[in-house]
Short mmCIF file of C-alpha atoms and ligand atoms in Angstrom, two decimals:
data_model
loop_
_atom_site.label_atom_id
_atom_site.label_comp_id
_atom_site.label_asym_id
_atom_site.label_seq_id
_atom_site.Cartn_x
_atom_site.Cartn_y
_atom_site.Cartn_z
CA MET A 3 -19.22 -26.87 11.50
CA LYS A 4 -20.05 -23.17 11.00
CA LYS A 5 -16.81 -21.22 10.71
CA LYS A 6 -16.03 -18.44 13.20
CA ILE A 7 -13.03 -16.81 11.64
CA LEU A 8 -10.72 -14.48 13.56
CA ILE A 9 -9.17 -12.04 11.07
CA THR A 10 -6.38 -10.04 12.70
CA GLY A 11 -5.34 -6.69 11.28
CA GLY A 12 -8.72 -6.39 9.58
CA ALA A 13 -8.74 -2.57 9.86
CA GLY A 14 -5.52 -2.24 7.88
CA PHE A 15 -4.98 -2.08 4.16
CA ILE A 16 -5.07 -5.71 3.01
CA GLY A 17 -7.03 -6.90 6.06
CA SER A 18 -9.96 -4.60 5.33
CA HIS A 19 -10.28 -6.01 1.80
CA VAL A 20 -10.16 -9.55 3.18
CA VAL A 21 -12.71 -8.80 5.92
CA ARG A 22 -15.12 -7.19 3.42
CA LYS A 23 -14.76 -10.13 1.02
CA PHE A 24 -15.43 -12.74 3.69
CA VAL A 25 -18.27 -10.86 5.37
CA LYS A 26 -20.08 -10.33 2.04
CA GLN A 27 -19.31 -13.60 0.34
CA TYR A 28 -19.84 -15.95 3.28
CA PRO A 29 -22.86 -14.78 5.29
CA GLU A 30 -22.92 -18.20 6.95
CA TYR A 31 -19.55 -17.51 8.59
CA THR A 32 -19.01 -15.32 11.60
CA ILE A 33 -16.13 -12.88 11.02
CA ILE A 34 -14.36 -11.38 13.99
CA ASN A 35 -12.00 -8.56 13.13
CA LEU A 36 -9.35 -8.13 15.81
CA ASP A 37 -7.22 -5.02 15.49
CA ALA A 38 -5.36 -2.68 17.85
CA LEU A 39 -6.10 0.31 15.52
CA THR A 40 -2.50 1.52 15.33
CA TYR A 41 -1.70 4.42 13.03
CA ALA A 42 -2.24 1.98 10.12
CA GLY A 43 -5.66 0.68 11.23
CA ASN A 44 -8.77 2.60 10.32
CA LEU A 45 -12.38 1.50 10.81
CA GLU A 46 -13.45 3.96 8.13
CA ASN A 47 -12.11 1.29 5.73
CA LEU A 48 -15.04 -0.93 6.77
CA LYS A 49 -17.94 1.49 7.04
CA ASP A 50 -19.92 -0.36 4.37
CA ILE A 51 -19.98 -3.68 6.27
CA GLU A 52 -19.80 -2.61 9.94
CA LYS A 53 -23.47 -3.34 10.52
CA ALA A 54 -23.50 -6.73 8.80
CA ALA A 55 -25.04 -9.47 11.02
CA ASN A 56 -22.06 -11.75 10.70
CA TYR A 57 -19.41 -9.09 11.55
CA TYR A 58 -17.84 -8.27 14.93
CA PHE A 59 -15.00 -5.95 15.82
CA GLU A 60 -12.64 -6.31 18.81
CA LYS A 61 -10.12 -3.58 19.55
CA ILE A 62 -7.32 -5.71 21.00
CA ASN A 63 -3.55 -5.73 20.77
CA ILE A 64 -2.14 -9.13 19.79
CA LEU A 65 0.49 -8.63 22.51
CA ASP A 66 -2.28 -9.08 25.08
CA ALA A 67 -2.47 -12.89 25.45
CA THR A 68 -5.24 -12.72 28.02
CA GLN A 69 -7.54 -10.79 25.76
CA ILE A 70 -6.78 -13.00 22.81
CA ASN A 71 -7.70 -16.08 24.87
CA SER A 72 -10.96 -14.38 25.87
CA VAL A 73 -11.82 -13.80 22.20
CA PHE A 74 -11.16 -17.44 21.33
CA GLU A 75 -13.49 -18.44 24.18
CA LYS A 76 -16.16 -15.76 23.56
CA TYR A 77 -16.65 -16.61 19.85
CA ALA A 78 -15.43 -20.25 19.84
CA ILE A 79 -12.99 -19.34 17.06
CA THR A 80 -12.56 -22.12 14.47
CA ASP A 81 -9.96 -20.50 12.17
CA VAL A 82 -7.49 -17.60 12.10
CA ILE A 83 -6.40 -15.47 9.19
CA HIS A 84 -3.52 -13.52 10.66
CA LEU A 85 -2.62 -10.20 8.99
CA ALA A 86 -1.96 -7.91 11.96
CA ALA A 87 1.59 -6.66 11.74
CA GLU A 88 3.92 -3.73 11.66
CA SER A 89 4.23 -3.66 7.88
CA HIS A 90 6.47 -0.76 6.83
CA VAL A 91 10.17 -1.40 6.10
CA ASP A 92 11.31 2.18 6.72
CA ARG A 93 9.73 2.21 10.15
CA SER A 94 11.43 -1.12 10.94
CA ILE A 95 14.76 0.53 10.23
CA LEU A 96 13.94 3.34 12.68
CA SER A 97 12.52 1.06 15.44
CA PRO A 98 13.12 -2.70 14.98
CA ILE A 99 11.87 -3.61 18.45
CA ASP A 100 8.23 -2.72 17.60
CA PHE A 101 8.47 -5.31 14.84
CA VAL A 102 9.82 -7.92 17.21
CA TYR A 103 6.95 -7.34 19.60
CA THR A 104 4.02 -7.30 17.21
CA ASN A 105 5.21 -9.53 14.40
CA ILE A 106 6.96 -12.20 16.42
CA ALA A 107 5.58 -12.12 20.00
CA GLY A 108 2.09 -11.20 18.77
CA THR A 109 2.05 -14.11 16.35
CA VAL A 110 3.22 -16.50 19.07
CA ASN A 111 0.38 -15.30 21.33
CA LEU A 112 -2.13 -16.15 18.60
CA LEU A 113 -0.49 -19.54 17.98
CA ASN A 114 -0.68 -20.31 21.71
CA ALA A 115 -4.39 -19.50 21.81
CA ALA A 116 -5.09 -21.63 18.75
CA LYS A 117 -3.03 -24.51 20.24
CA ALA A 118 -4.93 -24.29 23.52
CA TYR A 119 -8.45 -24.05 22.06
CA TRP A 120 -8.33 -26.29 19.02
CA LYS A 121 -8.66 -29.97 19.94
CA LYS A 122 -9.43 -31.39 16.46
CA ASP A 123 -7.87 -31.06 13.03
CA ALA A 124 -10.80 -29.17 11.48
CA HIS A 125 -9.15 -25.79 12.00
CA ARG A 126 -6.74 -23.63 10.13
CA PHE A 127 -4.19 -21.01 11.15
CA TYR A 128 -3.45 -18.95 8.06
CA HIS A 129 -0.42 -16.71 8.26
CA VAL A 130 -0.28 -13.91 5.72
CA SER A 131 3.39 -13.22 5.00
CA THR A 132 5.67 -11.54 2.54
CA ASP A 133 8.07 -12.32 -0.27
CA GLU A 134 10.65 -10.14 1.56
CA VAL A 135 11.56 -13.15 3.73
CA TYR A 136 13.54 -14.49 0.75
CA GLY A 137 15.84 -11.45 0.64
CA THR A 138 16.84 -10.01 -2.70
CA LEU A 139 17.24 -11.32 -6.26
CA GLY A 140 19.79 -10.19 -8.78
CA ASN A 141 18.65 -9.17 -12.26
CA THR A 142 17.30 -12.65 -13.06
CA GLY A 143 15.41 -15.51 -11.37
CA PHE A 144 12.32 -15.84 -9.23
CA PHE A 145 11.44 -16.70 -5.62
CA THR A 146 9.85 -20.14 -5.33
CA GLU A 147 8.45 -21.81 -2.26
CA GLU A 148 11.85 -23.61 -1.94
CA THR A 149 13.96 -20.42 -1.94
CA ARG A 150 16.05 -20.13 1.21
CA TYR A 151 14.97 -17.51 3.74
CA SER A 152 17.46 -14.61 3.77
CA PRO A 153 15.73 -11.51 5.13
CA ASN A 154 17.60 -8.21 4.96
CA SER A 155 15.49 -5.68 6.84
CA PRO A 156 14.27 -5.76 10.42
CA TYR A 157 10.73 -5.99 8.97
CA SER A 158 11.48 -9.02 6.83
CA ALA A 159 13.55 -10.61 9.64
CA SER A 160 10.48 -10.31 11.90
CA LYS A 161 8.17 -11.77 9.28
CA ALA A 162 10.62 -14.61 8.57
CA SER A 163 10.73 -15.35 12.26
CA SER A 164 6.94 -15.40 12.53
CA ASP A 165 6.75 -17.78 9.54
CA HIS A 166 9.22 -20.07 11.32
CA PHE A 167 7.15 -19.99 14.52
CA VAL A 168 4.01 -20.88 12.59
CA ARG A 169 5.81 -23.82 10.94
CA ALA A 170 7.33 -24.87 14.27
CA TYR A 171 3.85 -25.01 15.88
CA GLY A 172 2.76 -27.19 12.98
CA GLU A 173 5.70 -29.60 13.44
CA THR A 174 5.84 -29.58 17.24
CA TYR A 175 2.19 -29.38 18.22
CA GLY A 176 0.47 -30.49 15.05
CA LEU A 177 -1.23 -27.14 14.55
CA PRO A 178 -2.90 -27.06 11.10
CA TYR A 179 -1.43 -24.05 9.31
CA VAL A 180 -0.93 -22.57 5.89
CA ILE A 181 1.41 -19.68 4.95
CA THR A 182 1.37 -17.38 1.93
CA ASN A 183 4.23 -15.11 0.89
CA CYS A 184 3.01 -12.29 -1.29
CA SER A 185 4.60 -9.49 -3.33
CA ASN A 186 3.90 -5.74 -3.10
CA ASN A 187 0.25 -4.87 -2.86
CA TYR A 188 -1.35 -1.59 -3.96
CA GLY A 189 -4.93 -0.35 -4.17
CA PRO A 190 -7.53 1.63 -2.17
CA ASN A 191 -7.08 2.18 1.60
CA GLN A 192 -3.30 1.79 1.68
CA PHE A 193 -1.67 4.02 4.23
CA PRO A 194 0.25 6.86 2.52
CA GLU A 195 3.68 5.85 3.78
CA LYS A 196 4.04 3.17 1.07
CA LEU A 197 5.40 4.20 -2.36
CA ILE A 198 2.19 4.49 -4.44
CA PRO A 199 -0.21 6.27 -2.00
CA LEU A 200 2.64 8.51 -0.70
CA PHE A 201 3.40 9.66 -4.21
CA ILE A 202 -0.28 10.21 -5.07
CA HIS A 203 -0.61 12.30 -1.88
CA ASN A 204 2.57 14.26 -2.72
CA ILE A 205 1.53 14.93 -6.33
CA VAL A 206 -1.83 16.26 -5.16
CA ASN A 207 -0.04 18.53 -2.69
CA LYS A 208 2.74 19.46 -5.19
CA LYS A 209 5.41 18.02 -2.89
CA PRO A 210 8.66 16.25 -3.97
CA LEU A 211 8.57 12.55 -4.83
CA PRO A 212 11.50 11.00 -2.92
CA VAL A 213 12.84 8.14 -5.10
CA TYR A 214 15.38 6.09 -3.13
CA GLY A 215 18.78 5.68 -4.79
CA LYS A 216 18.56 5.65 -8.59
CA GLY A 217 15.06 4.18 -8.71
CA ASP A 218 16.57 0.94 -10.13
CA ASN A 219 14.97 -1.36 -7.54
CA THR A 220 12.32 -3.68 -8.89
CA ARG A 221 9.10 -4.83 -7.24
CA ASP A 222 6.36 -7.22 -8.33
CA TRP A 223 3.00 -5.42 -7.94
CA LEU A 224 -0.35 -7.02 -7.15
CA PHE A 225 -3.72 -5.32 -6.91
CA VAL A 226 -5.04 -5.82 -3.37
CA ILE A 227 -8.39 -7.30 -4.54
CA ASP A 228 -6.42 -10.02 -6.37
CA HIS A 229 -4.55 -10.76 -3.12
CA ALA A 230 -7.86 -11.05 -1.23
CA ILE A 231 -9.10 -13.50 -3.86
CA ALA A 232 -5.90 -15.54 -3.44
CA ILE A 233 -6.32 -15.56 0.33
CA ASP A 234 -9.89 -16.82 -0.04
CA ARG A 235 -8.66 -19.57 -2.39
CA VAL A 236 -5.82 -20.70 -0.12
CA PHE A 237 -7.97 -20.51 3.02
CA HIS A 238 -10.57 -22.81 1.49
CA HIS A 239 -8.50 -25.04 -0.77
CA GLY A 240 -4.83 -24.83 0.23
CA LYS A 241 -3.14 -27.85 1.82
CA ASN A 242 -2.24 -27.82 5.49
CA HIS A 243 1.43 -27.39 6.34
CA GLU A 244 2.13 -25.82 2.96
CA THR A 245 3.43 -22.49 1.69
CA TYR A 246 2.08 -20.73 -1.41
CA ASN A 247 3.79 -17.76 -3.12
CA ILE A 248 1.43 -15.10 -4.42
CA GLY A 249 2.62 -12.60 -7.03
CA GLY A 250 1.42 -10.30 -9.76
CA PHE A 251 3.62 -11.48 -12.68
CA ASN A 252 4.11 -7.74 -12.85
CA GLU A 253 7.66 -6.49 -12.31
CA TRP A 254 8.36 -2.79 -12.47
CA LYS A 255 11.51 -0.78 -11.83
CA ASN A 256 10.55 1.85 -9.23
CA ILE A 257 11.41 4.75 -11.54
CA ASP A 258 9.31 3.33 -14.39
CA LEU A 259 6.39 2.79 -12.06
CA VAL A 260 6.72 6.32 -10.68
CA LYS A 261 6.77 7.76 -14.21
CA LEU A 262 3.63 5.83 -15.10
CA LEU A 263 1.97 7.10 -11.93
CA CYS A 264 3.01 10.70 -12.82
CA LYS A 265 1.58 10.32 -16.35
CA GLN A 266 -1.77 8.98 -15.10
CA MET A 267 -1.95 11.66 -12.39
CA ASP A 268 -1.32 14.47 -14.93
CA GLU A 269 -4.11 13.10 -17.15
CA LYS A 270 -6.56 12.83 -14.27
CA LEU A 271 -5.70 16.21 -12.71
CA GLY A 272 -5.71 17.96 -16.13
CA ASN A 273 -2.02 18.97 -15.70
CA ASN A 274 0.35 19.72 -18.56
CA SER A 275 2.36 16.57 -19.40
CA GLY A 276 5.55 16.41 -17.29
CA THR A 277 4.14 18.42 -14.38
CA SER A 278 4.24 15.52 -11.86
CA GLU A 279 7.54 14.09 -13.14
CA ALA A 280 9.17 17.42 -12.33
CA LEU A 281 8.50 16.62 -8.67
CA ILE A 282 10.79 13.55 -8.73
CA SER A 283 13.67 13.93 -6.36
CA TYR A 284 16.41 11.26 -6.05
CA VAL A 285 17.21 10.89 -2.32
CA LYS A 286 19.59 8.80 -0.15
CA ASP A 287 18.94 5.10 -0.60
CA ARG A 288 17.13 2.97 1.98
CA PRO A 289 19.76 1.08 4.01
CA GLY A 290 19.86 -2.62 3.04
CA HIS A 291 17.50 -1.85 0.10
CA ASP A 292 16.65 -5.15 -1.67
CA LEU A 293 17.32 -4.79 -5.37
CA ARG A 294 14.62 -6.99 -6.87
CA TYR A 295 11.66 -9.13 -5.88
CA ALA A 296 9.99 -11.46 -8.35
CA ILE A 297 7.59 -14.26 -7.51
CA ASP A 298 7.14 -17.59 -9.24
CA ALA A 299 3.47 -18.07 -8.50
CA SER A 300 3.08 -21.25 -10.51
CA LYS A 301 2.26 -23.45 -7.49
CA ILE A 302 -0.88 -21.51 -6.52
CA ASN A 303 -1.78 -21.22 -10.20
CA LYS A 304 -1.51 -24.95 -10.92
CA GLU A 305 -2.84 -26.30 -7.62
CA LEU A 306 -5.57 -23.74 -6.85
CA GLY A 307 -6.24 -22.12 -10.21
CA TRP A 308 -5.43 -18.58 -9.02
CA LYS A 309 -3.87 -15.89 -11.14
CA PRO A 310 -4.04 -12.11 -10.96
CA SER A 311 -6.86 -10.50 -12.92
CA VAL A 312 -5.98 -6.76 -12.93
CA SER A 313 -3.09 -5.24 -14.93
CA LEU A 314 -0.92 -2.61 -13.24
CA GLU A 315 -2.09 0.12 -15.62
CA GLU A 316 -5.75 -0.64 -14.82
CA GLY A 317 -5.22 -1.16 -11.07
CA LEU A 318 -3.16 2.01 -10.77
CA SER A 319 -5.82 4.01 -12.52
CA GLN A 320 -8.51 2.62 -10.15
CA THR A 321 -6.25 3.29 -7.18
CA ILE A 322 -5.65 6.93 -8.17
CA ASP A 323 -9.38 7.40 -8.75
CA TRP A 324 -10.08 6.04 -5.24
CA TYR A 325 -7.60 8.45 -3.60
CA LEU A 326 -8.90 11.45 -5.58
CA ASP A 327 -12.49 10.53 -4.65
CA ASN A 328 -11.60 9.99 -0.98
CA SER A 329 -9.52 13.05 -0.18
CA GLN A 330 -11.11 13.27 3.29
CA TRP A 331 -9.77 9.75 4.10
CA LEU A 332 -6.31 10.87 3.05
CA GLU A 333 -6.65 14.11 5.03
CA ASP A 334 -7.77 12.22 8.18
CA VAL A 335 -4.92 9.71 8.15
CA THR A 336 -2.24 12.27 7.35
CA SER A 337 -2.51 14.13 10.63
CA GLY A 338 -0.77 13.94 14.00
CA VAL A 339 1.43 10.95 14.64
CA TYR A 340 1.79 10.23 10.93
CA LYS A 341 3.03 13.74 10.16
CA GLU A 342 5.62 13.47 12.98
CA TYR A 343 6.89 10.12 11.53
CA ILE A 344 7.14 11.50 8.00
CA ARG A 345 9.05 14.56 9.34
CA SER A 346 11.61 12.39 11.09
CA ASN A 347 12.05 9.96 8.18
CA LYS A 348 12.15 12.18 5.10
P1 NAD B 426 -1.10 -2.37 7.42
O1 NAD B 426 0.05 -1.75 8.08
O2 NAD B 426 -1.89 -1.58 6.46
O3 NAD B 426 -2.15 -2.92 8.49
C1 NAD B 426 -1.72 -3.62 9.66
C2 NAD B 426 -2.94 -3.74 10.56
O4 NAD B 426 -2.52 -4.46 11.74
C3 NAD B 426 -3.52 -2.39 11.02
O5 NAD B 426 -4.88 -2.41 10.99
C4 NAD B 426 -3.00 -2.28 12.47
O6 NAD B 426 -3.88 -1.53 13.32
C5 NAD B 426 -2.92 -3.76 12.88
N1 NAD B 426 -1.96 -3.98 13.94
C6 NAD B 426 -0.67 -3.60 13.99
N2 NAD B 426 -0.10 -3.96 15.14
C7 NAD B 426 -1.07 -4.61 15.82
C8 NAD B 426 -1.09 -5.26 17.12
N3 NAD B 426 0.02 -5.27 17.91
N4 NAD B 426 -2.21 -5.82 17.51
C9 NAD B 426 -3.33 -5.83 16.71
N5 NAD B 426 -3.38 -5.20 15.55
C10 NAD B 426 -2.24 -4.64 15.08
O7 NAD B 426 -0.54 -3.69 6.75
P2 NAD B 426 -0.90 -4.36 5.35
O8 NAD B 426 -0.07 -3.74 4.29
O9 NAD B 426 -2.37 -4.42 5.20
O10 NAD B 426 -0.32 -5.83 5.62
C11 NAD B 426 -1.12 -6.85 6.22
C12 NAD B 426 -0.29 -8.12 6.34
O11 NAD B 426 0.11 -8.53 5.03
C13 NAD B 426 0.98 -7.94 7.13
O12 NAD B 426 1.17 -9.13 7.88
C14 NAD B 426 2.08 -7.80 6.09
O13 NAD B 426 3.31 -8.26 6.56
C15 NAD B 426 1.52 -8.66 4.97
N6 NAD B 426 1.94 -8.31 3.61
C16 NAD B 426 1.80 -7.02 3.18
C17 NAD B 426 2.11 -6.74 1.85
C18 NAD B 426 1.98 -5.32 1.29
O14 NAD B 426 2.42 -5.07 0.16
N7 NAD B 426 1.35 -4.37 1.99
C19 NAD B 426 2.60 -7.73 1.01
C20 NAD B 426 2.75 -9.05 1.49
C21 NAD B 426 2.37 -9.31 2.82
O1 DAU B 427 7.13 -7.20 -1.02
C1 DAU B 427 6.10 -7.16 -0.09
C2 DAU B 427 6.29 -5.99 0.84
O2 DAU B 427 5.99 -4.82 0.08
C3 DAU B 427 5.40 -6.04 2.07
O3 DAU B 427 5.73 -7.16 2.84
C4 DAU B 427 5.57 -4.79 2.92
O4 DAU B 427 4.66 -4.81 4.00
C5 DAU B 427 5.26 -3.58 2.01
O5 DAU B 427 5.49 -2.41 2.77
C6 DAU B 427 6.11 -3.60 0.76
O6 DAU B 427 7.50 -3.32 1.06
P1 DAU B 427 8.39 -2.31 0.21
O7 DAU B 427 9.50 -1.87 1.00
O8 DAU B 427 8.71 -2.95 -1.09
O9 DAU B 427 7.26 -1.20 -0.09
P2 DAU B 427 7.41 0.42 -0.14
O10 DAU B 427 6.15 0.93 -0.67
O11 DAU B 427 7.93 0.98 1.13
O12 DAU B 427 8.53 0.63 -1.23
C7 DAU B 427 8.38 0.15 -2.58
C8 DAU B 427 9.71 0.51 -3.32
O13 DAU B 427 9.75 1.92 -3.47
C9 DAU B 427 10.96 0.12 -2.55
O14 DAU B 427 11.94 -0.31 -3.46
C10 DAU B 427 11.39 1.39 -1.87
C11 DAU B 427 10.91 2.46 -2.82
N1 DAU B 427 10.50 3.75 -2.18
C12 DAU B 427 9.59 3.73 -1.16
C13 DAU B 427 9.19 4.89 -0.56
C14 DAU B 427 8.20 4.84 0.57
C15 DAU B 427 11.00 4.94 -2.67
O15 DAU B 427 11.85 4.97 -3.62
N2 DAU B 427 10.61 6.10 -2.06
C16 DAU B 427 9.73 6.11 -1.02
O16 DAU B 427 9.40 7.21 -0.48
#
């Protein structure tokens, strides 16, 4: 059967890398990118593949069950890779209900469509999720696929809930699914509300770098292209009804990461050493701020042979180069609604 894959959230950061990879690598597949184009969705991210013969775009909100059903019918969708979501923790603290709607109700709409249209087992509903569902670690240990869910932010609570719904549709209705829980991504095309692109943007504009709390929180960083490779691997070779953790084996304390970013920015901008670090400003901590995330990615490594290929130093350098080369992209997305949000949050 020729695959007709519905990728939701394909105009966003990770989604655009996944769409590009699938469109280019699998010309025999039909790829349908379904995205509402919220503040985080940007078709500029996909300019290079928008005319590909196997690519279609549908501007649809996943809250609209009728339109989702029409898309399943129109394209005879065989598989779903679901990335569409409200993805930013700080926004979830300001407005949890948006996360309930999109991340939970939107996911259930997609599950209902898949349940209604798929009559055989030769399908797959792939839910792209986050390590934040596991809550926080202390100074030691790792999240495994067996770690108990314990989400602490409205964002992670909504993603945990959507994971549970996906699993429940597998158990109750026999829907073939797979879930991955991944650590912090970075790379080109990430909206400049997240730590790395926000700080690149602020350094370029000589604005303060707001480090939450003491900067002691630790995240595991993964280059977005490595995540797209992992998604490809799990989509094609993962086992149904299983979860795989995806991580970078790459833990950094926020303050150490920010200092590395400042150093690389100074070198690339031809600044005196220390120029960017002088912009660091310690601000009020994020409420409920998880101390540490760290992924044990040995299952995907052993079963599917995946491991990250890009070091943080290399990936960060490539990321900075992309933002410096694409200043118009940054300019375009940092207008209007985005500016209003940043004003109210910082
Ligand atoms: P993003 O915010 O950059 O993109 C989200 C995309 O979803 C956008 O294109 C947006 O327009 C679309 N979208 C939002 N609400 C929608 C709706 N109601 N209907 C249709 N489309 C809608 O997000 P991202 O960082 O690329 O994350 C993608 C997925 O990966 C999310 O599910 C997120 O939870 C998960 N994830 C992200 C990370 C990370 O570090 N960014 C890590 C692990 C998992
Ligand atoms: O772990 C995976 C998750 O990573 C994804 O599921 C989320 O979609 C993604 O947004 C990301 O969540 P974080 O909250 O970890 O990412 P963020 O870039 O917002 O923050 C990274 C760390 O930096 C976190 O400890 C908070 C801190 N931070 C963030 C911002 C935006 C700051 O100190 N200052 C800031 O201005």
